[in-house]
mmCIF file of C-alpha atoms in Angstrom:
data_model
loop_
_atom_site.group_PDB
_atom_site.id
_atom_site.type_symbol
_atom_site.label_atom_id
_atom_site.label_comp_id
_atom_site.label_asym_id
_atom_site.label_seq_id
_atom_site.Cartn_x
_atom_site.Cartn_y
_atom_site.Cartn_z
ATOM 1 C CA UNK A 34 -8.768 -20.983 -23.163
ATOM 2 C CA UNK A 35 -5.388 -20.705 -24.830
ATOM 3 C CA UNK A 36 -4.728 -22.607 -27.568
ATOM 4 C CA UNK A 37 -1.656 -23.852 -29.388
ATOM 5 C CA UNK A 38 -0.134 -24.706 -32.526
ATOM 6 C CA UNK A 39 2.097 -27.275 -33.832
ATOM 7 C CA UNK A 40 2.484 -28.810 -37.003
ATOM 8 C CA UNK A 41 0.815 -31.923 -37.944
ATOM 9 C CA UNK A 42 4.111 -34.211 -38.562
ATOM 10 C CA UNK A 43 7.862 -34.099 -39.007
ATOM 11 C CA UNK A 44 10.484 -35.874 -39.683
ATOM 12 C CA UNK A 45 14.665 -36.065 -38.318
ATOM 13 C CA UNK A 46 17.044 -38.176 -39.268
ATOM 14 C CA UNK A 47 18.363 -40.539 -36.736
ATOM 15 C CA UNK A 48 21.089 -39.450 -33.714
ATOM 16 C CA UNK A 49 20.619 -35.817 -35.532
ATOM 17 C CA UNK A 50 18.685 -32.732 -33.471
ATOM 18 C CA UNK A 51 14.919 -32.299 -33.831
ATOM 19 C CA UNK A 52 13.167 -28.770 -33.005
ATOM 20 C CA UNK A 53 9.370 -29.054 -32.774
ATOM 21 C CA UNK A 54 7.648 -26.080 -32.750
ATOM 22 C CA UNK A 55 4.590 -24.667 -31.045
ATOM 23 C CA UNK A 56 2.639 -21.626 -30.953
ATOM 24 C CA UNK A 57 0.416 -20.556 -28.108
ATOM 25 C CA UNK A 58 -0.186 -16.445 -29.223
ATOM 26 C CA UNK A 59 -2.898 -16.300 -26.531
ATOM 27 C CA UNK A 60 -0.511 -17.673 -23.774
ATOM 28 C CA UNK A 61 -1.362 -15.923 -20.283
ATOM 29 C CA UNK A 62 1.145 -14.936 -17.435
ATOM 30 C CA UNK A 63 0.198 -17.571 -15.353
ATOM 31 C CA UNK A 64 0.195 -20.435 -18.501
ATOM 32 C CA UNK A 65 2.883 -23.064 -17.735
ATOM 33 C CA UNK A 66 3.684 -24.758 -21.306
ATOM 34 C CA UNK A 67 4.258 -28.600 -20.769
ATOM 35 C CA UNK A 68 5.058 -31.220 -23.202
ATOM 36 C CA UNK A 69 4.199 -34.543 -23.125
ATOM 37 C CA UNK A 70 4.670 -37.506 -26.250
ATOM 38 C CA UNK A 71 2.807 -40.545 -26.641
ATOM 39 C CA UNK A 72 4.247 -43.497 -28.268
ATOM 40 C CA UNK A 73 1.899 -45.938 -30.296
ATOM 41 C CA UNK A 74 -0.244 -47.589 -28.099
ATOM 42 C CA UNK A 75 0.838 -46.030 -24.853
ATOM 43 C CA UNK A 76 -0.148 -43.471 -23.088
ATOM 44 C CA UNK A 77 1.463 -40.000 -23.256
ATOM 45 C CA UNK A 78 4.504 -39.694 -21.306
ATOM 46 C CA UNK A 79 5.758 -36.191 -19.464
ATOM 47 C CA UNK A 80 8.910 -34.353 -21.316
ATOM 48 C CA UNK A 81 9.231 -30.972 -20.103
ATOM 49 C CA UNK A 82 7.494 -27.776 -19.074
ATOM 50 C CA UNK A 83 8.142 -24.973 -18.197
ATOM 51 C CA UNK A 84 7.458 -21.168 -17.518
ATOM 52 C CA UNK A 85 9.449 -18.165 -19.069
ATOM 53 C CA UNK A 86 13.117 -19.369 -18.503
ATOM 54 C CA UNK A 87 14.549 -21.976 -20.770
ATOM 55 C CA UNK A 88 14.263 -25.427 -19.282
ATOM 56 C CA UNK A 89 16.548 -28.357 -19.658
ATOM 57 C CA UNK A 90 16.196 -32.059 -18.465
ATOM 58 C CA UNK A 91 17.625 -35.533 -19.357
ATOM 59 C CA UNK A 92 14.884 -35.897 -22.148
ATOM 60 C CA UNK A 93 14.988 -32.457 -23.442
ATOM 61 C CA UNK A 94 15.653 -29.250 -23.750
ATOM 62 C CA UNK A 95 12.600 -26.395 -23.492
ATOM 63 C CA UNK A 96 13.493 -22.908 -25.459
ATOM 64 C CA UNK A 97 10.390 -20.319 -24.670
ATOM 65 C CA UNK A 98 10.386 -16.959 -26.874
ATOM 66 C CA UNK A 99 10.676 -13.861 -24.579
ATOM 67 C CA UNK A 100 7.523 -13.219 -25.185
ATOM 68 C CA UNK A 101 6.443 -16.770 -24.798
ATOM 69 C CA UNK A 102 3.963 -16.513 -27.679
ATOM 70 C CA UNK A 103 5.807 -19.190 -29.078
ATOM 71 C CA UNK A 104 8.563 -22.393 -27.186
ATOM 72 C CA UNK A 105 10.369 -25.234 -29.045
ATOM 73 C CA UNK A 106 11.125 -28.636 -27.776
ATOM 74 C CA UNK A 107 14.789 -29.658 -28.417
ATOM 75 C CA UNK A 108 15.759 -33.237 -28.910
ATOM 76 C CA UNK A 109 19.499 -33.006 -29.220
ATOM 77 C CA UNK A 110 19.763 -36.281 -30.945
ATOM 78 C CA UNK A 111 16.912 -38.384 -31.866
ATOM 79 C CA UNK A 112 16.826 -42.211 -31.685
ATOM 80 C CA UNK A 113 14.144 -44.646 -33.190
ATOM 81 C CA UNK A 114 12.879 -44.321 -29.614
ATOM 82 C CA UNK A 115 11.404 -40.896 -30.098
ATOM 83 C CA UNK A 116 9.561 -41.490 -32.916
ATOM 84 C CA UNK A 117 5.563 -40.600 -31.098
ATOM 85 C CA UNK A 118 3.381 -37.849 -31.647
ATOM 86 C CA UNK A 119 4.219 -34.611 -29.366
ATOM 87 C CA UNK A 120 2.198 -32.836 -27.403
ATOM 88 C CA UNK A 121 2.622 -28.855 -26.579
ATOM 89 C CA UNK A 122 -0.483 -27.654 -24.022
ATOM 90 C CA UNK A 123 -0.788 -24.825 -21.518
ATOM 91 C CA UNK A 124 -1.738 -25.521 -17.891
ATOM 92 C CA UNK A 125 -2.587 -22.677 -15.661
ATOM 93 C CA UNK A 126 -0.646 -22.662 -12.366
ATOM 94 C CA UNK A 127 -2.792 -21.970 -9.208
ATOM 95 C CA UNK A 128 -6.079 -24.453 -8.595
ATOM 96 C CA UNK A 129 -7.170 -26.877 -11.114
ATOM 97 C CA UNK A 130 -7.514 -26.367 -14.808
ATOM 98 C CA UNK A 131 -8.412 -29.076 -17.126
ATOM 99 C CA UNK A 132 -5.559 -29.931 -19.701
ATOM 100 C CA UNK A 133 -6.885 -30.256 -23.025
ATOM 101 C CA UNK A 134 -4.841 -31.869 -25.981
ATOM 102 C CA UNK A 135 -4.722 -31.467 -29.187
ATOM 103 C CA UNK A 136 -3.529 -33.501 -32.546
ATOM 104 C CA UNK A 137 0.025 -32.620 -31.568
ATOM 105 C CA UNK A 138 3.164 -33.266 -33.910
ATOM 106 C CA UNK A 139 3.532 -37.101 -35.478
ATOM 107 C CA UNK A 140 7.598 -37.041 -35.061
ATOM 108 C CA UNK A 141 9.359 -40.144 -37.545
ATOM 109 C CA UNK A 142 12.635 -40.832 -37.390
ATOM 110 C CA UNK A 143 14.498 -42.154 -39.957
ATOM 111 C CA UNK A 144 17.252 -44.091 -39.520
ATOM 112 C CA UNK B 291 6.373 -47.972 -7.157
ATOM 113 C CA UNK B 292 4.098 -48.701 -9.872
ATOM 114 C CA UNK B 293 2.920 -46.344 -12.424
ATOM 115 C CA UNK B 294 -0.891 -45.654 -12.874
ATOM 116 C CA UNK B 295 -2.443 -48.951 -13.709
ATOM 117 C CA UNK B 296 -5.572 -49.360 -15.729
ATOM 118 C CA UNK B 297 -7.607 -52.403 -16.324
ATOM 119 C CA UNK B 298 -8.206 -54.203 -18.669
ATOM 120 C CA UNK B 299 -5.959 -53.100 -21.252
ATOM 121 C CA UNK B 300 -8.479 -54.454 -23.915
ATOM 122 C CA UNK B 301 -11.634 -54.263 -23.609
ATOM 123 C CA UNK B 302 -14.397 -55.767 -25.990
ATOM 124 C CA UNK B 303 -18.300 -55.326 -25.828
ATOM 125 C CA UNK B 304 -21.303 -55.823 -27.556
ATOM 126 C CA UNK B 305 -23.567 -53.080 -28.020
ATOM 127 C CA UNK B 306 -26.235 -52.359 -25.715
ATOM 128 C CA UNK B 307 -23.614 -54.190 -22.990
ATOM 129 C CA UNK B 308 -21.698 -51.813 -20.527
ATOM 130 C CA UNK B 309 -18.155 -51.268 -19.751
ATOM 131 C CA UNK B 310 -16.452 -50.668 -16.601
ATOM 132 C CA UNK B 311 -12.835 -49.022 -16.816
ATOM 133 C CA UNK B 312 -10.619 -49.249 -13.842
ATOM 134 C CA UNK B 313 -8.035 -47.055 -12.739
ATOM 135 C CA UNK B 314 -5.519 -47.328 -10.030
ATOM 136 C CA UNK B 315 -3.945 -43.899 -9.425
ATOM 137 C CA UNK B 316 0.074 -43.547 -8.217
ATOM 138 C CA UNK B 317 0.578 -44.100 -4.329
ATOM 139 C CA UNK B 318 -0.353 -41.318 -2.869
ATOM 140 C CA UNK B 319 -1.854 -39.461 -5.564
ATOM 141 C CA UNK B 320 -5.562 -38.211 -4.783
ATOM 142 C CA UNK B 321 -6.503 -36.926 -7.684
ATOM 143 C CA UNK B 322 -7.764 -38.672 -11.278
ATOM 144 C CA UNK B 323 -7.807 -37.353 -14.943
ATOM 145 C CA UNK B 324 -10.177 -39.333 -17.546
ATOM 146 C CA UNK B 325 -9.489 -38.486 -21.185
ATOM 147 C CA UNK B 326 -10.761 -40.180 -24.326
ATOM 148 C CA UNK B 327 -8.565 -40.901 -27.549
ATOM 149 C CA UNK B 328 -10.537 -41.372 -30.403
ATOM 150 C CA UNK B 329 -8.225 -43.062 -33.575
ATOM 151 C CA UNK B 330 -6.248 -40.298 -35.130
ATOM 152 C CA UNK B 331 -6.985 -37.930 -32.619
ATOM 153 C CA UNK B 332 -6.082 -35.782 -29.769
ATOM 154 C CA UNK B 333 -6.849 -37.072 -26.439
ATOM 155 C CA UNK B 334 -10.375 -35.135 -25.003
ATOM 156 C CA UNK B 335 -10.641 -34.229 -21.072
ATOM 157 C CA UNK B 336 -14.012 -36.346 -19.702
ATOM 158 C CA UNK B 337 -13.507 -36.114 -15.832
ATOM 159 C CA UNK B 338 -11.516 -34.573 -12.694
ATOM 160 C CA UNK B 339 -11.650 -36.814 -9.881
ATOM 161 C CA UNK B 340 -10.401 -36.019 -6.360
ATOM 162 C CA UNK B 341 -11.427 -39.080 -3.666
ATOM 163 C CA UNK B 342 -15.313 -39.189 -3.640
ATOM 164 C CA UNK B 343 -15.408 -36.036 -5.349
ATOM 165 C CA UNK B 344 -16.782 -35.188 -9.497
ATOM 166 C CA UNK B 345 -14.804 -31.672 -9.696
ATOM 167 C CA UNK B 346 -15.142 -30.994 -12.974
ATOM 168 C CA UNK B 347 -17.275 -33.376 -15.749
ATOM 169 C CA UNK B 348 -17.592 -30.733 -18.219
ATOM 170 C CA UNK B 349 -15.975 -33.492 -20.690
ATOM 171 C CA UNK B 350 -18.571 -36.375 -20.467
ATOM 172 C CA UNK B 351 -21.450 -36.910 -22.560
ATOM 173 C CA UNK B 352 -24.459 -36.075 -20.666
ATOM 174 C CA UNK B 353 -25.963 -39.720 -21.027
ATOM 175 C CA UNK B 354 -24.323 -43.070 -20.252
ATOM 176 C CA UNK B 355 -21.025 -42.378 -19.194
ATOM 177 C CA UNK B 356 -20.235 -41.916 -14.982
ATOM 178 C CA UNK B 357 -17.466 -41.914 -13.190
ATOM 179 C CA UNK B 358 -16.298 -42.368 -9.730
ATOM 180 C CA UNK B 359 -13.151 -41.966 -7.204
ATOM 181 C CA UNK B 360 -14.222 -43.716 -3.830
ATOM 182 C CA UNK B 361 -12.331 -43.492 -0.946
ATOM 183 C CA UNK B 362 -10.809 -47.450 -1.351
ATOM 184 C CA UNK B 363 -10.156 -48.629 -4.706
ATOM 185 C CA UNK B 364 -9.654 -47.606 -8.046
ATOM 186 C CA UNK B 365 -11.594 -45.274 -9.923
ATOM 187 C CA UNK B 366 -13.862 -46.457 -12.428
ATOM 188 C CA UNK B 367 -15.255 -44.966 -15.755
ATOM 189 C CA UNK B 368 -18.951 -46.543 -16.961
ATOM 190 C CA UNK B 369 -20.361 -46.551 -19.867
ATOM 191 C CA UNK B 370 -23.584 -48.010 -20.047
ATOM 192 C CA UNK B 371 -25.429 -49.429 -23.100
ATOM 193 C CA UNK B 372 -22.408 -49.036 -25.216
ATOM 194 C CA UNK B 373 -22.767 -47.705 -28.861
ATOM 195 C CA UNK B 374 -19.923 -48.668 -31.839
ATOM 196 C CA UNK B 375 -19.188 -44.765 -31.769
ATOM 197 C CA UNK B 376 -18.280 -45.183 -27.792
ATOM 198 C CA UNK B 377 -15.026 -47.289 -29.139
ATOM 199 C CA UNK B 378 -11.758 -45.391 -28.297
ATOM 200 C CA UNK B 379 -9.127 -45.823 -26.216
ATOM 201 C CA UNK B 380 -9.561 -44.177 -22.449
ATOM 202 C CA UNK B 381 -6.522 -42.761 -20.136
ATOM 203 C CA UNK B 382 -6.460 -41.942 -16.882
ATOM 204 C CA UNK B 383 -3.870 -39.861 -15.088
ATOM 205 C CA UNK B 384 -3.363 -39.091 -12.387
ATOM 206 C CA UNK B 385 -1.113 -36.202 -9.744
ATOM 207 C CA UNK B 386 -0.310 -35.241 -6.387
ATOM 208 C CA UNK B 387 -1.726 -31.994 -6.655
ATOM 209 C CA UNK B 388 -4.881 -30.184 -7.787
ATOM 210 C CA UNK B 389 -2.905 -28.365 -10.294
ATOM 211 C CA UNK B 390 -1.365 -30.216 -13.316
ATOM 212 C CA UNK B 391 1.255 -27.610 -14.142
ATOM 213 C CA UNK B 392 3.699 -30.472 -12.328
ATOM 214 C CA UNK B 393 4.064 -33.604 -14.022
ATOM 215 C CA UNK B 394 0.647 -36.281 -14.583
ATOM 216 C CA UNK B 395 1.442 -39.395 -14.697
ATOM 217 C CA UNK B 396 -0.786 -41.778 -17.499
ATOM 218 C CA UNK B 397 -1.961 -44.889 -17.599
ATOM 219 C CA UNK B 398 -1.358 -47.154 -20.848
ATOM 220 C CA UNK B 399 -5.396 -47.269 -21.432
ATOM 221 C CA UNK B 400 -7.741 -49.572 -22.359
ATOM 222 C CA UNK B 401 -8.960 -49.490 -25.838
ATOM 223 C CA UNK B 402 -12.503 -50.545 -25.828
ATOM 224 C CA UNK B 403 -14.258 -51.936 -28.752
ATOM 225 C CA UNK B 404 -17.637 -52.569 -29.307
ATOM 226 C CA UNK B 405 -18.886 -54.646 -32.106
#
């Protein structure tokens, strides 16, 4: 299974842009890349995800490298209310796959 | 339309007691994700759960834990004979569609804790 990579925490001052990284090197052609964040005691919540093209929503923005060993969530200006951890995971399109997650990124904010 | 619910939100147990974990998936959604979120960790796949159907338990300890979908009702995660090591907080999630490249939808858990 593909795996990715993000770092373990970061931190963005308040109303200012935050750009989380992930790698996924072993991404396949048919891996969707999905983000979800979980804020403290809740359970994760669905950003973004995408494909190849860059994605954008009212949450987020989703840049993916051309060679989509690597994507970036954008949060174009973080509030207190994003502070969570961040999750970046790969989901195969076409029949079930099970979604695994890992530590993902502890975003602060500081205000 | 309400989100996934999940019940109880906090659960407590002794060992040796066992815990039942309820999950009410969206409307219309027939198919159920079980994960397990151990403190300062990632959350773990158990269980895939279409209606009356295990699809894929790869994720579940082989002993004590079992899970069902039935056709009315929520689905429910057990965990018999509970150990201390068994306390974590459990999602479910659950989507229209056998794939999860769309968006799953959580629950807020229940965090179980045995003493």
């Amino acid at each position: 299974d593909a795996k990715t990579t993000q770092p373990n925490s970061m931190e963005s001052n308040e109303e200012e842009p935050v750009h989380l990284p992930c790698n996924h090197s072993t991404i396949s052609g048919t891996d969707y890349i999905h983000w979800y964040r979980q804020l403290p005691s809740q359970g994760p919540e669905y950003v973004i995800h995408g494909l190849t093209s860059n994605v954008n929503n009212r949450m987020a923005s989703l840049a993916i490298a051309e060679d989509r060993k690597s994507s970036t969530l954008i949060l174009h200006r973080a509030t207190l209310r994003d502070a969570a951890v961040y999750y970046c995971i790969l989901s195969k399109s076409g029949g079930y796959q099970k979604v695994t997650f890992g530590i993902g990124t502890k975003l602060q904010v500081i205000p | 339309n309400a989100g996934v619910m999940q019940n109880p939100r906090h659960l407590v147990r002794r060992r040796g007691q066992e815990a039942r974990l309820r999950c009410s998936p969206m409307k219309g959604h027939s198919h159920v994700y079980w994960y397990r979120q151990l403190p300062e960790e990632g959350l773990k796949f158990m269980v895939y759960l279409q209606k009356e159907n295990i699809i894929d338990e790869s994720g579940m300890p082989k002993e004590r834990f079992s899970a069902e979908f039935p056709k009315e009702g929520p689905s429910i995660l057990r965990i018999q004979q509970v150990v201390r090591g068994d306390s974590a907080a459990y999602f479910c999630a659950s989507s229209p569609w056998t794939e999860m490249n769309t968006e799953a939808f959580f629950g807020q858990g229940t965090r179980l804790t045995v003493v």
